[in-house]
GROMACS .gro file of C-alpha atoms in nm:
model
  284
    1MET     CA    1  -3.780   1.033   2.440
    2ARG     CA    2  -3.549   0.939   2.722
    3TYR     CA    3  -3.332   0.720   2.504
    4GLU     CA    4  -3.259   1.022   2.275
    5LYS     CA    5  -3.145   1.218   2.577
    6ALA     CA    6  -2.922   0.919   2.671
    7TYR     CA    7  -2.777   0.915   2.323
    8ILE     CA    8  -2.682   1.282   2.356
    9LEU     CA    9  -2.530   1.226   2.690
   10LEU     CA   10  -2.333   0.932   2.570
   11ALA     CA   11  -2.210   1.108   2.262
   12GLY     CA   12  -2.100   1.402   2.477
   13LEU     CA   13  -1.898   1.166   2.692
   14SER     CA   14  -1.760   0.949   2.411
   15THR     CA   15  -1.627   1.237   2.205
   16PRO     CA   16  -1.372   1.364   2.458
   17LEU     CA   17  -1.306   1.005   2.558
   18VAL     CA   18  -1.199   0.922   2.193
   19LEU     CA   19  -0.979   1.232   2.183
   20SER     CA   20  -0.815   1.164   2.517
   21VAL     CA   21  -0.762   0.789   2.464
   22HIS     CA   22  -0.585   0.822   2.129
   23SER     CA   23  -0.395   1.129   2.243
   24ILE     CA   24  -0.260   0.937   2.554
   25VAL     CA   25  -0.171   0.643   2.342
   26SER     CA   26   0.023   0.858   2.108
   27PHE     CA   27   0.208   1.016   2.411
   28ASP     CA   28   0.356   0.675   2.480
   29PHE     CA   29   0.547   0.725   2.146
   30ALA     CA   30   0.592   1.098   2.150
   31THR     CA   31   0.753   1.114   2.489
   32SER     CA   32   1.029   0.864   2.397
   33ILE     CA   33   1.369   0.974   2.266
   34LEU     CA   34   1.358   0.724   1.971
   35PRO     CA   35   1.374   0.887   1.630
   36GLY     CA   36   1.058   0.837   1.436
   37TRP     CA   37   0.844   0.852   1.758
   38HIS     CA   38   0.976   1.172   1.916
   39THR     CA   39   0.734   1.414   1.747
   40THR     CA   40   0.458   1.631   1.870
   41ILE     CA   41   0.223   1.576   1.577
   42PHE     CA   42   0.139   1.228   1.705
   43PRO     CA   43  -0.175   1.322   1.905
   44PRO     CA   44  -0.381   1.478   1.618
   45TYR     CA   45  -0.223   1.224   1.379
   46PHE     CA   46  -0.357   0.937   1.587
   47VAL     CA   47  -0.707   1.089   1.637
   48ALA     CA   48  -0.749   1.144   1.264
   49GLY     CA   49  -0.617   0.804   1.199
   50ALA     CA   50  -0.867   0.654   1.441
   51VAL     CA   51  -1.158   0.820   1.280
   52PHE     CA   52  -1.021   0.728   0.932
   53GLY     CA   53  -0.968   0.363   1.013
   54GLY     CA   54  -1.293   0.331   1.208
   55PHE     CA   55  -1.507   0.458   0.927
   56ALA     CA   56  -1.327   0.227   0.686
   57MET     CA   57  -1.398  -0.070   0.913
   58VAL     CA   58  -1.761   0.003   0.950
   59LEU     CA   59  -1.798   0.027   0.567
   60PHE     CA   60  -1.601  -0.289   0.519
   61LEU     CA   61  -1.846  -0.478   0.740
   62LEU     CA   62  -2.163  -0.290   0.656
   63ILE     CA   63  -2.171  -0.308   0.285
   64PRO     CA   64  -2.173  -0.701   0.283
   65CYS     CA   65  -2.448  -0.692   0.533
   66ARG     CA   66  -2.640  -0.449   0.321
   67GLU     CA   67  -2.624  -0.690   0.031
   68LEU     CA   68  -2.695  -1.012   0.226
   69PHE     CA   69  -2.979  -0.909   0.454
   70PRO     CA   70  -3.312  -0.850   0.277
   71ASN     CA   71  -3.468  -0.495   0.287
   72MET     CA   72  -3.161  -0.351   0.455
   73LYS     CA   73  -3.111  -0.129   0.150
   74ASP     CA   74  -3.429   0.053   0.249
   75LEU     CA   75  -3.276   0.154   0.577
   76LEU     CA   76  -2.912   0.198   0.478
   77THR     CA   77  -2.941   0.399   0.155
   78LEU     CA   78  -2.674   0.515  -0.095
   79ARG     CA   79  -2.688   0.854   0.081
   80HIS     CA   80  -2.551   0.714   0.396
   81LEU     CA   81  -2.274   0.535   0.203
   82GLU     CA   82  -2.195   0.856   0.012
   83ASN     CA   83  -2.166   1.067   0.334
   84MET     CA   84  -1.938   0.808   0.489
   85SER     CA   85  -1.726   0.812   0.171
   86LYS     CA   86  -1.688   1.195   0.211
   87ILE     CA   87  -1.567   1.150   0.561
   88LEU     CA   88  -1.311   0.885   0.443
   89LEU     CA   89  -1.192   1.137   0.183
   90VAL     CA   90  -1.151   1.420   0.431
   91THR     CA   91  -0.987   1.212   0.710
   92GLY     CA   92  -0.767   1.051   0.438
   93MET     CA   93  -0.634   1.393   0.340
   94LEU     CA   94  -0.579   1.481   0.710
   95VAL     CA   95  -0.377   1.156   0.756
   96GLY     CA   96  -0.177   1.236   0.431
   97PHE     CA   97  -0.102   1.587   0.565
   98ALA     CA   98   0.031   1.423   0.891
   99TYR     CA   99   0.248   1.193   0.681
  100SER     CA  100   0.403   1.494   0.493
  101MET     CA  101   0.434   1.697   0.819
  102GLU     CA  102   0.652   1.421   0.963
  103PHE     CA  103   0.911   1.460   0.694
  104PHE     CA  104   0.895   1.846   0.736
  105ILE     CA  105   0.941   1.821   1.107
  106ALA     CA  106   1.236   1.580   1.063
  107TRP     CA  107   1.403   1.823   0.817
  108TYR     CA  108   1.317   2.140   1.007
  109SER     CA  109   1.445   2.004   1.343
  110GLY     CA  110   1.798   1.960   1.204
  111ASN     CA  111   1.827   1.627   1.380
  112ASP     CA  112   2.024   1.389   1.162
  113PHE     CA  113   1.885   1.082   1.346
  114GLU     CA  114   1.528   1.201   1.290
  115TYR     CA  115   1.574   1.278   0.925
  116SER     CA  116   1.754   0.951   0.863
  117VAL     CA  117   1.472   0.741   1.004
  118PHE     CA  118   1.221   0.893   0.757
  119ALA     CA  119   1.461   0.906   0.460
  120PHE     CA  120   1.665   0.581   0.507
  121ASN     CA  121   1.435   0.374   0.719
  122ARG     CA  122   1.100   0.433   0.559
  123ALA     CA  123   1.069   0.615   0.223
  124LEU     CA  124   1.390   0.575   0.010
  125PRO     CA  125   1.368   0.237  -0.190
  126THR     CA  126   1.673   0.022  -0.192
  127TRP     CA  127   1.686   0.018  -0.566
  128MET     CA  128   1.728   0.397  -0.570
  129HIS     CA  129   1.997   0.415  -0.310
  130GLU     CA  130   2.241   0.172  -0.151
  131ASP     CA  131   2.146   0.293   0.192
  132GLY     CA  132   1.774   0.279   0.121
  133ALA     CA  133   1.500   0.156   0.348
  134PRO     CA  134   1.453  -0.216   0.358
  135TYR     CA  135   1.096  -0.161   0.452
  136TRP     CA  136   1.019   0.091   0.178
  137TRP     CA  137   0.758  -0.133   0.037
  138ALA     CA  138   0.557  -0.115   0.365
  139TYR     CA  139   0.581   0.262   0.372
  140TRP     CA  140   0.457   0.317   0.012
  141THR     CA  141   0.186   0.047   0.067
  142MET     CA  142   0.061   0.264   0.347
  143ILE     CA  143   0.071   0.576   0.139
  144SER     CA  144  -0.098   0.406  -0.146
  145CYS     CA  145  -0.388   0.266   0.059
  146ASN     CA  146  -0.439   0.557   0.305
  147VAL     CA  147  -0.371   0.862   0.086
  148LEU     CA  148  -0.421   0.770  -0.277
  149SER     CA  149  -0.715   0.527  -0.277
  150PRO     CA  150  -0.964   0.762  -0.098
  151GLN     CA  151  -0.908   1.020  -0.373
  152LEU     CA  152  -1.142   0.820  -0.585
  153PHE     CA  153  -1.430   0.962  -0.385
  154TRP     CA  154  -1.389   1.298  -0.563
  155VAL     CA  155  -1.592   1.137  -0.828
  156LYS     CA  156  -1.957   1.134  -0.722
  157SER     CA  157  -2.045   0.806  -0.926
  158LEU     CA  158  -1.761   0.619  -0.740
  159ARG     CA  159  -1.863   0.736  -0.395
  160ARG     CA  160  -2.207   0.605  -0.472
  161ASN     CA  161  -2.093   0.271  -0.592
  162PRO     CA  162  -2.100   0.005  -0.307
  163VAL     CA  163  -1.839  -0.212  -0.469
  164VAL     CA  164  -1.592   0.072  -0.516
  165ILE     CA  165  -1.656   0.195  -0.156
  166TRP     CA  166  -1.594  -0.158  -0.017
  167ILE     CA  167  -1.266  -0.199  -0.206
  168VAL     CA  168  -1.146   0.140  -0.079
  169ALA     CA  169  -1.249   0.053   0.265
  170LEU     CA  170  -1.062  -0.275   0.240
  171LEU     CA  171  -0.748  -0.083   0.117
  172VAL     CA  172  -0.771   0.167   0.395
  173THR     CA  173  -0.800  -0.110   0.652
  174ILE     CA  174  -0.487  -0.278   0.517
  175GLY     CA  175  -0.313   0.063   0.506
  176MET     CA  176  -0.388   0.140   0.866
  177TRP     CA  177  -0.236  -0.186   0.969
  178PHE     CA  178   0.076  -0.099   0.770
  179GLU     CA  179   0.074   0.242   0.932
  180ARG     CA  180   0.132   0.072   1.277
  181PHE     CA  181   0.383  -0.172   1.126
  182VAL     CA  182   0.579   0.129   0.978
  183ILE     CA  183   0.564   0.330   1.304
  184ILE     CA  184   0.692   0.047   1.523
  185VAL     CA  185   0.916  -0.174   1.301
  186THR     CA  186   1.105   0.093   1.088
  187SER     CA  187   1.179   0.297   1.414
  188LEU     CA  188   1.314   0.000   1.599
  189HIS     CA  189   1.501  -0.217   1.344
  190ARG     CA  190   1.777   0.053   1.308
  191ALA     CA  191   1.838   0.215   1.643
  192PHE     CA  192   2.124   0.450   1.735
  193MET     CA  193   2.411   0.182   1.725
  194PRO     CA  194   2.466  -0.006   1.405
  195GLY     CA  195   2.527  -0.311   1.612
  196GLU     CA  196   2.157  -0.311   1.711
  197TRP     CA  197   2.037  -0.307   1.349
  198HIS     CA  198   1.841  -0.616   1.249
  199MET     CA  199   1.543  -0.706   1.034
  200PHE     CA  200   1.200  -0.813   1.174
  201TYR     CA  201   1.075  -1.165   1.066
  202PRO     CA  202   0.742  -1.265   1.219
  203THR     CA  203   0.741  -1.600   1.393
  204TRP     CA  204   0.443  -1.845   1.391
  205VAL     CA  205   0.336  -1.698   1.718
  206ASP     CA  206   0.305  -1.346   1.566
  207ILE     CA  207   0.114  -1.481   1.266
  208LEU     CA  208  -0.127  -1.691   1.468
  209THR     CA  209  -0.185  -1.405   1.706
  210PHE     CA  210  -0.285  -1.191   1.427
  211VAL     CA  211  -0.509  -1.440   1.259
  212GLY     CA  212  -0.657  -1.545   1.591
  213SER     CA  213  -0.754  -1.172   1.671
  214CYS     CA  214  -0.909  -1.129   1.344
  215GLY     CA  215  -1.106  -1.465   1.398
  216ILE     CA  216  -1.224  -1.352   1.741
  217PHE     CA  217  -1.343  -1.014   1.614
  218MET     CA  218  -1.539  -1.170   1.326
  219THR     CA  219  -1.690  -1.429   1.563
  220LEU     CA  220  -1.817  -1.163   1.806
  221PHE     CA  221  -1.946  -0.958   1.514
  222LEU     CA  222  -2.141  -1.248   1.366
  223LEU     CA  223  -2.276  -1.333   1.712
  224PHE     CA  224  -2.393  -0.972   1.738
  225LEU     CA  225  -2.571  -0.993   1.404
  226ARG     CA  226  -2.733  -1.329   1.513
  227PHE     CA  227  -2.860  -1.227   1.857
  228LEU     CA  228  -2.898  -0.848   1.854
  229PRO     CA  229  -3.099  -0.615   1.623
  230ILE     CA  230  -2.896  -0.445   1.364
  231PHE     CA  231  -3.159  -0.170   1.348
  232PRO     CA  232  -3.346  -0.114   1.685
  233ILE     CA  233  -3.723  -0.123   1.600
  234ALA     CA  234  -3.799   0.135   1.875
  235GLU     CA  235  -3.589   0.395   1.677
  236ILE     CA  236  -3.728   0.304   1.336
  237LYS     CA  237  -4.077   0.339   1.452
  238ALA     CA  238  -4.013   0.709   1.521
  239ILE     CA  239  -3.940   0.776   1.153
  240LEU     CA  240  -4.225   0.581   0.995
  241PRO     CA  241  -4.510   0.774   0.834
  242GLU     CA  242  -4.749   0.681   1.108
  243ALA     CA  243  -4.534   0.861   1.360
  244ASP     CA  244  -4.557   1.188   1.183
  245PRO     CA  245  -4.794   1.414   1.383
  246HIS     CA  246  -4.865   1.641   1.089
  247GLY     CA  247  -4.974   1.380   0.841
  248HIS     CA  248  -5.201   1.076   0.909
  249GLY     CA  249  -5.115   0.886   0.602
  250ASP     CA  250  -5.216   0.530   0.572
  251HIS     CA  251  -5.016   0.436   0.267
  252GLY     CA  252  -5.159   0.151   0.056
  253HIS     CA  253  -5.493   0.122   0.235
  254GLY     CA  254  -5.694   0.421   0.131
  255HIS     CA  255  -5.894   0.424   0.451
  256GLY     CA  256  -5.818   0.506   0.822
  257HIS     CA  257  -5.717   0.852   0.927
  258ASN     CA  258  -5.769   1.016   0.588
  259GLN     CA  259  -6.132   0.913   0.588
  260ALA     CA  260  -6.197   1.018   0.944
  261HIS     CA  261  -6.046   1.367   0.922
  262GLY     CA  262  -6.134   1.440   0.568
  263PRO     CA  263  -5.908   1.502   0.254
  264GLY     CA  264  -5.773   1.825   0.407
  265SER     CA  265  -5.587   1.652   0.682
  266GLY     CA  266  -5.288   1.564   0.489
  267GLY     CA  267  -5.317   1.214   0.344
  268VAL     CA  268  -4.945   1.138   0.298
  269GLY     CA  269  -4.697   1.249   0.572
  270HIS     CA  270  -4.340   1.375   0.522
  271GLY     CA  271  -4.201   1.037   0.635
  272GLU     CA  272  -4.359   0.861   0.349
  273SER     CA  273  -4.218   1.096   0.092
  274THR     CA  274  -3.882   1.043   0.251
  275ILE     CA  275  -3.898   0.670   0.226
  276ASP     CA  276  -4.029   0.692  -0.131
  277SER     CA  277  -3.737   0.915  -0.226
  278THR     CA  278  -3.494   0.677  -0.069
  279THR     CA  279  -3.633   0.377  -0.260
  280GLU     CA  280  -3.626   0.575  -0.590
  281GLU     CA  281  -3.268   0.669  -0.499
  282GLU     CA  282  -3.171   0.304  -0.466
  283GLY     CA  283  -3.332   0.238  -0.817
  284HIS     CA  284  -3.094   0.485  -0.975
   0.00000   0.00000   0.00000
């Protein structure tokens, strides 16, 4: 099939594109001299975070569609959701490792400014130290959502529960927003000179820009669902039992190819058994 070859070519092009785009974006931070940004771990950190946040957003949108659209559970099974949950678990641990390495690099570098950003601008709560981080709540929200919540997927019953998966995906989406907030705000609100220190308070322009961007995204997403096929029929036809060249099953009719070729021609193809297994899987 030509479209399958096109898929392979596009996948081969998009994979290095994702790596290069997020690496170059991270260089905008890493090449600065600002403490909290000047670190070489940012390129893999941003790539892992992009995969992590992307899968969370897909699950956040996909699970409600799976519940609302009829018969979508036959195409998007629990096996798909479980595999995506495993990817969330792995990438969540990668992101957690990057968070911990930031502290190690700040300590190992011997740079007092770098260490102070992570200790006194991000992690240390104000109720534990008088010079604690005013935005400690944002940092620990990020850790709780991005590192701790995906650990639920170590339990098989939880990573096969659509409600639990959706809640974790929502938490990860919130956590990835706080990650950007922590990287930008906590590194800027206390610069080198104490006279430059100030708190960030969002204006109505900031709030409406954020709300409007979410609204535009959801509008485009709903328009996509309305006018474009969620599952292309041309691709689904290739996995139907009738498309199996080794089994000419005509499930539910009892006539057709089985009668023409005799009982030895393989009445039920492999595709039917796969579909039956997925529907049984949904029943459990």
